[in-house]
Amino acid sequence: MFLINCPFCGEREQSEFKAGGEAHIVRPKQPTELSDDQWAEYLFMRKNIKGIQFERWNHIHGCRKWFNMVRDTSNDEIKAVYKMGEKPPVK
Amino acid sequence: MIKNLRVKSSKLVDETYRISFKFNGSTYYGFKGDTLASALLANNIHLVGRSFKYHRPRGIMTAGSEEPNAIVQLHNGTSRTEPNVRATEMEIYEGLVASSQNCWPSVKFDIGGINNFLSPLLPAGFYYKTFMWPASFWGKYEYFIRKSAGLGKSPNVPDPDIYEHKYIHCDVLVIGAGISGIIAAKTAAKNGFRTLLVEEKSYLGGSTIYQDSEFFKINNQNSASWLEKEINEIKKIENLEIKTRTSVAAFHGYNFLLARENLTDHLPLEQRENKTRQKLLKIRAKKVITATGSIERPLIFDNNDRPGILLSSAIKKYADLFGVACGEKNILFTNNDSAYETAISLIQKGIKVQAIIDNREEIDSKLIKETEKNNIKIYKGYTIVDTSGYKRINSISIMKLSKDGQKVIGSKENISCDNLGISGGWTPAVHLFTQSGGKLKFRDDDQVFIPNSYPSNQISIGSCRGDFTLDEILINATKLLKDFLNIKKTEYENIEIYSAFNKSKRNIWLLPSNKILGKTKSFIDFQNDATAKDIKLALREGFRSIEHVKRYTTTGMGTDQGKLGNMHALGIISETASSKMGELGTTTFRPPYTPLAFGTIVGRNVGKYFDITRKTPIHEWHVENKAEFENVGQWKRAWYYPQNGENMHEAVQRESKAARDSAGILDASTLGKIDIQGTDASEFLNRVYTNAWSKLEIGKCRYGLMLNEDGMVYDDGVTTRLDENHYIMTTTTGGAATVLGKLEDYLQTEWPGLDVYLTSVTDHYATISVCGPNSKKIIQKVIPEIDLSDKDFPHMSFKNSKIGKVKCRVMRISFTGEQSYEINIQANYAKSVWDNCMEAGKEFNITPYGTETMHLLRAEKGFIIAGQDTDATMTPIDLQMDWIVSKKKFDFIGKRSLYRSDTIREDRKQLVGLITDNPEEILEEGAQIVADMNKTPIEMLGHVTSSYFSPNLKKSIALGVVKGGKNMMGQKLIIPMEKKQINVTVTDPVFLDKENKRLNA
């Protein structure tokens, strides 16, 4: 079970958090102008990488803030956590 | 014939404290400190169980948690019965009742033993191969397979014991209190780390605590005496907590571990009352030191499973620790020096050792010399090729090994015995290390897997990292601890160590025999009866991956998880397939290390503590008025209020009629309520609901539908504009938390620029809904100052008011289609307001109704329940609710998805009404809907989502989803049931008062 360093609260047990899927997927500003395929790309397509993955997490049983996490899915090492809107500190 | 096989001067048992216990119906005696295994051995009982597949007689084989054979049923037939208890770990107590498993009628005469003679017919994969055909016979096979499956019997009544969970946070966790664990714990604690030391046994010191001979010395003292002093010292250290009888079950990532602390299993039953039986410790440690030791390997030869064959180290332990001689004519069989340690221990205690069979040809060490001094015959370069004795070993046959160890040569020699100790060297207990994600490497010198890289802040020390001799253990552990704990010096720097142990070993995974392999039974997994020939068969049949061979032969799949034999399986595969051990890898070690009781896993979360129960502030009234309750999420909601022996149907019919004829009252407090404030609140609502919100006047209410981004209906509810920048949103009872979460998600991540604040106020306000033609009169009596005229207070509007001095919000909204008012009031006043309403409504026969009547009333009006009439595949268009989807709005959540090629299909499932031809016939919710019964396969058009008998329409009504249902009005469809077909007609989903006259009646 992870020990997650919430950018607002500090280190907490994983059981306080909820995973929210892939990060840095921006909701299109003008959905009506998108083709079905383009909309489907936003709506359904998600990466599932073995290695470095960018993820959204929510401190749901804590401060309830959403934030981003960089995690190596091959060994569950958390490389970084950062606030929404910030640039990822690692590549 | 019960002999006393006790020898004097044992370490652990208290011979002044006698304990009686029952095994297989007979009473025996042991001493305080005995395990069930040691007490049975002292009574000369070796035969304790039958093997799983062949029902071969099996005896106690080990003295620890790796035991494959001696697993027993405790207290059979009582609520505390427990299967698969390892007799080697079970401490005896007054009144203990244990019995053998997997045998009938008795362990001495077992009908299933016939499988042993049928064994040529039961090769690896027998079940997979045999019961495949004909497929239709599976039902018959299954009955017999299930009967023979499993070892013990599970209890069939609730567990009477108490279990707890406890969180522990420490700087350093040390697993295992052998010599390396002890020095690690002492070093860590003395350097200021908050340290926890856990040990699965009842005593500290591991195997060194009974290593009491002049051949193993530390600082000129026998290693046992030296360690004893260390133990006495660590018991006094304040920041060191020691937990015995505590077994680590799981080692997860980020140093999170689960351990079971056993508190009462060793106590007499009457001393356990009201005590916690076991605790599940949830440990988060900054640093973990694994010192789990090693497990002795058996040797693999023909008939190596007879009762009376034990690990050599187990024989030593029974003698040293429990004062028990496992036999009177002992033979030891080894490929390394360990058996000589056993021999010397036995000699010291006056127990006879007949001979030692050693695989090694040219060997010499101090231990061997000492053994030879005692006139014990040592057969160097020999192997055992067979054993005999059905219920107890009585002799062995030995032959000389060829130079390369591949064959036996010369003639066979028989030696009689009543006990055989085997030692194939040692396997580091790396189970917990690999569970944590650690990677292993293979050490060719002595053919062991040892830790290679650590995934978290942890180290392994002692024999679990492959240090097997006293000097290696102490020197390496000291070095490793200094690095790991970042300290300059330990007190073990200039320690003097003397160890007579010679590390030479002759590793032969499968010992050669004078018979062909097919005629041998050389057991690798003793519990599951997997033999060397099964492994080779699997390889011949094409299995290559170790994971596949394991499942095909069931090697390592018993309750002992193959702690003894897994390495030999790997070795044989590697030799047969000519692949390197290191490349072959191991099977995955999974938690728990030793089995956990379900009770330990669930802890206190049983019965009414299984989940949180949420009750409304009016709950007690519902209880007093005999309501039946329904669970909605965690809420207890009044379901219906039966009177005078009514059944559910009768009660609901009465309540539904009263609500439309005069007045009904509902506790709607469970509805989710979200307070929304901020200058962008209206814009926010525009984006999350399908309809438009900017023009909603202050003081008005509006129904809204919320979609997911994929266009599917997610939740619904009425939102009221309290002020320019202030709304209160209601959600479904079950959806409250997830709706709030979703709104927060969008606000924080997609639209952080919006000035909007969300607060959950579900529990702060109670909601009392009064409906029916007389509702206005009742509310007027309860709140005299409020103007309820239709002109001043029309449908879908709200007013702030007061009841006495208490502020309340009154909304005129309706989920029943009747004129209806909802009073929202601070929760702690709710009960008295409810009482006021009941009192005021008395003259109008005000009738409390529950969720079932609420559902019936809304179904008459064709109002949906999100989650009942919808699932995650229904758009508002599918629900025939096009009217609520704004065409003008630029965007809202899910809008773009409403015209994807899939969502605009005409033949999607759509919500319709269903009327049965026979008005008395009530459909079953969930029933399938079809049009043509003669088509094969029959096409399922949809299913019934809501169904009731309407007392107001005096007929059965139902809602359902049907493919292309929108264009099927008036069409006949069929609901096929088990024994009949029900004919229905598709209708509009609104059954009652299409013109909404009743809202203002």
PDB file of N, CA and C in Angstrom, chain B residues 567-596:
ATOM      1  N   MET B 567      11.922 -25.783  -3.935  1.00  0.00           N
ATOM      2  CA  MET B 567      13.267 -25.671  -4.492  1.00  0.00           C
ATOM      3  C   MET B 567      13.626 -26.922  -5.279  1.00  0.00           C
ATOM      4  N   HIS B 568      13.210 -28.090  -4.773  1.00  0.00           N
ATOM      5  CA  HIS B 568      13.520 -29.339  -5.467  1.00  0.00           C
ATOM      6  C   HIS B 568      12.772 -29.420  -6.784  1.00  0.00           C
ATOM      7  N   ALA B 569      11.520 -28.920  -6.788  1.00  0.00           N
ATOM      8  CA  ALA B 569      10.768 -28.901  -8.035  1.00  0.00           C
ATOM      9  C   ALA B 569      11.532 -28.072  -9.058  1.00  0.00           C
ATOM     10  N   LEU B 570      12.009 -26.922  -8.648  1.00  0.00           N
ATOM     11  CA  LEU B 570      12.778 -26.056  -9.541  1.00  0.00           C
ATOM     12  C   LEU B 570      14.041 -26.759 -10.020  1.00  0.00           C
ATOM     13  N   GLY B 571      14.722 -27.410  -9.070  1.00  0.00           N
ATOM     14  CA  GLY B 571      15.967 -28.078  -9.399  1.00  0.00           C
ATOM     15  C   GLY B 571      15.753 -29.172 -10.431  1.00  0.00           C
ATOM     16  N   ILE B 572      14.687 -29.963 -10.239  1.00  0.00           N
ATOM     17  CA  ILE B 572      14.428 -31.071 -11.156  1.00  0.00           C
ATOM     18  C   ILE B 572      14.048 -30.532 -12.536  1.00  0.00           C
ATOM     19  N   ILE B 573      13.251 -29.453 -12.545  1.00  0.00           N
ATOM     20  CA  ILE B 573      12.882 -28.852 -13.835  1.00  0.00           C
ATOM     21  C   ILE B 573      14.137 -28.350 -14.535  1.00  0.00           C
ATOM     22  N   SER B 574      14.980 -27.680 -13.779  1.00  0.00           N
ATOM     23  CA  SER B 574      16.185 -27.109 -14.364  1.00  0.00           C
ATOM     24  C   SER B 574      17.082 -28.197 -14.944  1.00  0.00           C
ATOM     25  N   GLU B 575      17.230 -29.288 -14.204  1.00  0.00           N
ATOM     26  CA  GLU B 575      18.075 -30.385 -14.691  1.00  0.00           C
ATOM     27  C   GLU B 575      17.473 -31.050 -15.917  1.00  0.00           C
ATOM     28  N   THR B 576      16.171 -31.315 -15.849  1.00  0.00           N
ATOM     29  CA  THR B 576      15.518 -32.047 -16.942  1.00  0.00           C
ATOM     30  C   THR B 576      15.474 -31.200 -18.204  1.00  0.00           C
ATOM     31  N   ALA B 577      15.171 -29.905 -18.024  1.00  0.00           N
ATOM     32  CA  ALA B 577      15.032 -29.036 -19.193  1.00  0.00           C
ATOM     33  C   ALA B 577      16.354 -28.360 -19.551  1.00  0.00           C
ATOM     34  N   SER B 578      17.427 -28.711 -18.853  1.00  0.00           N
ATOM     35  CA  SER B 578      18.754 -28.119 -19.059  1.00  0.00           C
ATOM     36  C   SER B 578      18.707 -26.591 -19.090  1.00  0.00           C
ATOM     37  N   SER B 579      17.989 -26.008 -18.149  1.00  0.00           N
ATOM     38  CA  SER B 579      18.015 -24.548 -18.064  1.00  0.00           C
ATOM     39  C   SER B 579      18.628 -24.173 -16.721  1.00  0.00           C
ATOM     40  N   LYS B 580      19.179 -22.971 -16.669  1.00  0.00           N
ATOM     41  CA  LYS B 580      19.856 -22.564 -15.433  1.00  0.00           C
ATOM     42  C   LYS B 580      18.829 -22.166 -14.381  1.00  0.00           C
ATOM     43  N   MET B 581      19.120 -22.538 -13.125  1.00  0.00           N
ATOM     44  CA  MET B 581      18.207 -22.206 -12.025  1.00  0.00           C
ATOM     45  C   MET B 581      17.911 -20.712 -11.972  1.00  0.00           C
ATOM     46  N   GLY B 582      18.961 -19.920 -12.103  1.00  0.00           N
ATOM     47  CA  GLY B 582      18.805 -18.474 -11.986  1.00  0.00           C
ATOM     48  C   GLY B 582      17.880 -17.911 -13.047  1.00  0.00           C
ATOM     49  N   GLU B 583      17.888 -18.556 -14.234  1.00  0.00           N
ATOM     50  CA  GLU B 583      17.054 -18.057 -15.331  1.00  0.00           C
ATOM     51  C   GLU B 583      15.628 -18.559 -15.227  1.00  0.00           C
ATOM     52  N   LEU B 584      15.476 -19.720 -14.606  1.00  0.00           N
ATOM     53  CA  LEU B 584      14.153 -20.328 -14.452  1.00  0.00           C
ATOM     54  C   LEU B 584      13.261 -19.490 -13.536  1.00  0.00           C
ATOM     55  N   GLY B 585      13.897 -18.858 -12.556  1.00  0.00           N
ATOM     56  CA  GLY B 585      13.122 -18.049 -11.601  1.00  0.00           C
ATOM     57  C   GLY B 585      12.381 -18.940 -10.617  1.00  0.00           C
ATOM     58  N   THR B 586      11.578 -18.314  -9.785  1.00  0.00           N
ATOM     59  CA  THR B 586      10.784 -19.068  -8.813  1.00  0.00           C
ATOM     60  C   THR B 586       9.329 -18.772  -9.078  1.00  0.00           C
ATOM     61  N   THR B 587       8.449 -19.563  -8.474  1.00  0.00           N
ATOM     62  CA  THR B 587       7.035 -19.208  -8.525  1.00  0.00           C
ATOM     63  C   THR B 587       6.850 -17.986  -7.632  1.00  0.00           C
ATOM     64  N   THR B 588       5.732 -17.297  -7.839  1.00  0.00           N
ATOM     65  CA  THR B 588       5.497 -16.071  -7.079  1.00  0.00           C
ATOM     66  C   THR B 588       5.115 -16.410  -5.636  1.00  0.00           C
ATOM     67  N   PHE B 589       5.777 -15.755  -4.695  1.00  0.00           N
ATOM     68  CA  PHE B 589       5.401 -15.939  -3.287  1.00  0.00           C
ATOM     69  C   PHE B 589       4.300 -14.939  -2.972  1.00  0.00           C
ATOM     70  N   ARG B 590       3.165 -15.434  -2.583  1.00  0.00           N
ATOM     71  CA  ARG B 590       2.052 -14.517  -2.322  1.00  0.00           C
ATOM     72  C   ARG B 590       1.666 -14.546  -0.855  1.00  0.00           C
ATOM     73  N   PRO B 591       1.128 -13.427  -0.378  1.00  0.00           N
ATOM     74  CA  PRO B 591       0.635 -13.425   0.995  1.00  0.00           C
ATOM     75  C   PRO B 591      -0.613 -14.299   1.087  1.00  0.00           C
ATOM     76  N   PRO B 592      -0.995 -14.800   2.245  1.00  0.00           N
ATOM     77  CA  PRO B 592      -0.254 -14.687   3.501  1.00  0.00           C
ATOM     78  C   PRO B 592       0.810 -15.771   3.615  1.00  0.00           C
ATOM     79  N   TYR B 593       1.871 -15.467   4.367  1.00  0.00           N
ATOM     80  CA  TYR B 593       2.969 -16.422   4.554  1.00  0.00           C
ATOM     81  C   TYR B 593       2.454 -17.695   5.210  1.00  0.00           C
ATOM     82  N   THR B 594       1.671 -17.543   6.266  1.00  0.00           N
ATOM     83  CA  THR B 594       0.936 -18.687   6.828  1.00  0.00           C
ATOM     84  C   THR B 594      -0.541 -18.313   6.822  1.00  0.00           C
ATOM     85  N   PRO B 595      -1.442 -19.317   6.758  1.00  0.00           N
ATOM     86  CA  PRO B 595      -2.870 -19.005   6.611  1.00  0.00           C
ATOM     87  C   PRO B 595      -3.400 -18.086   7.716  1.00  0.00           C
ATOM     88  N   LEU B 596      -4.332 -17.216   7.344  1.00  0.00           N
ATOM     89  CA  LEU B 596      -4.989 -16.322   8.305  1.00  0.00           C
ATOM     90  C   LEU B 596      -6.453 -16.735   8.423  1.00  0.00           C
TER      91      LEU B 596
END
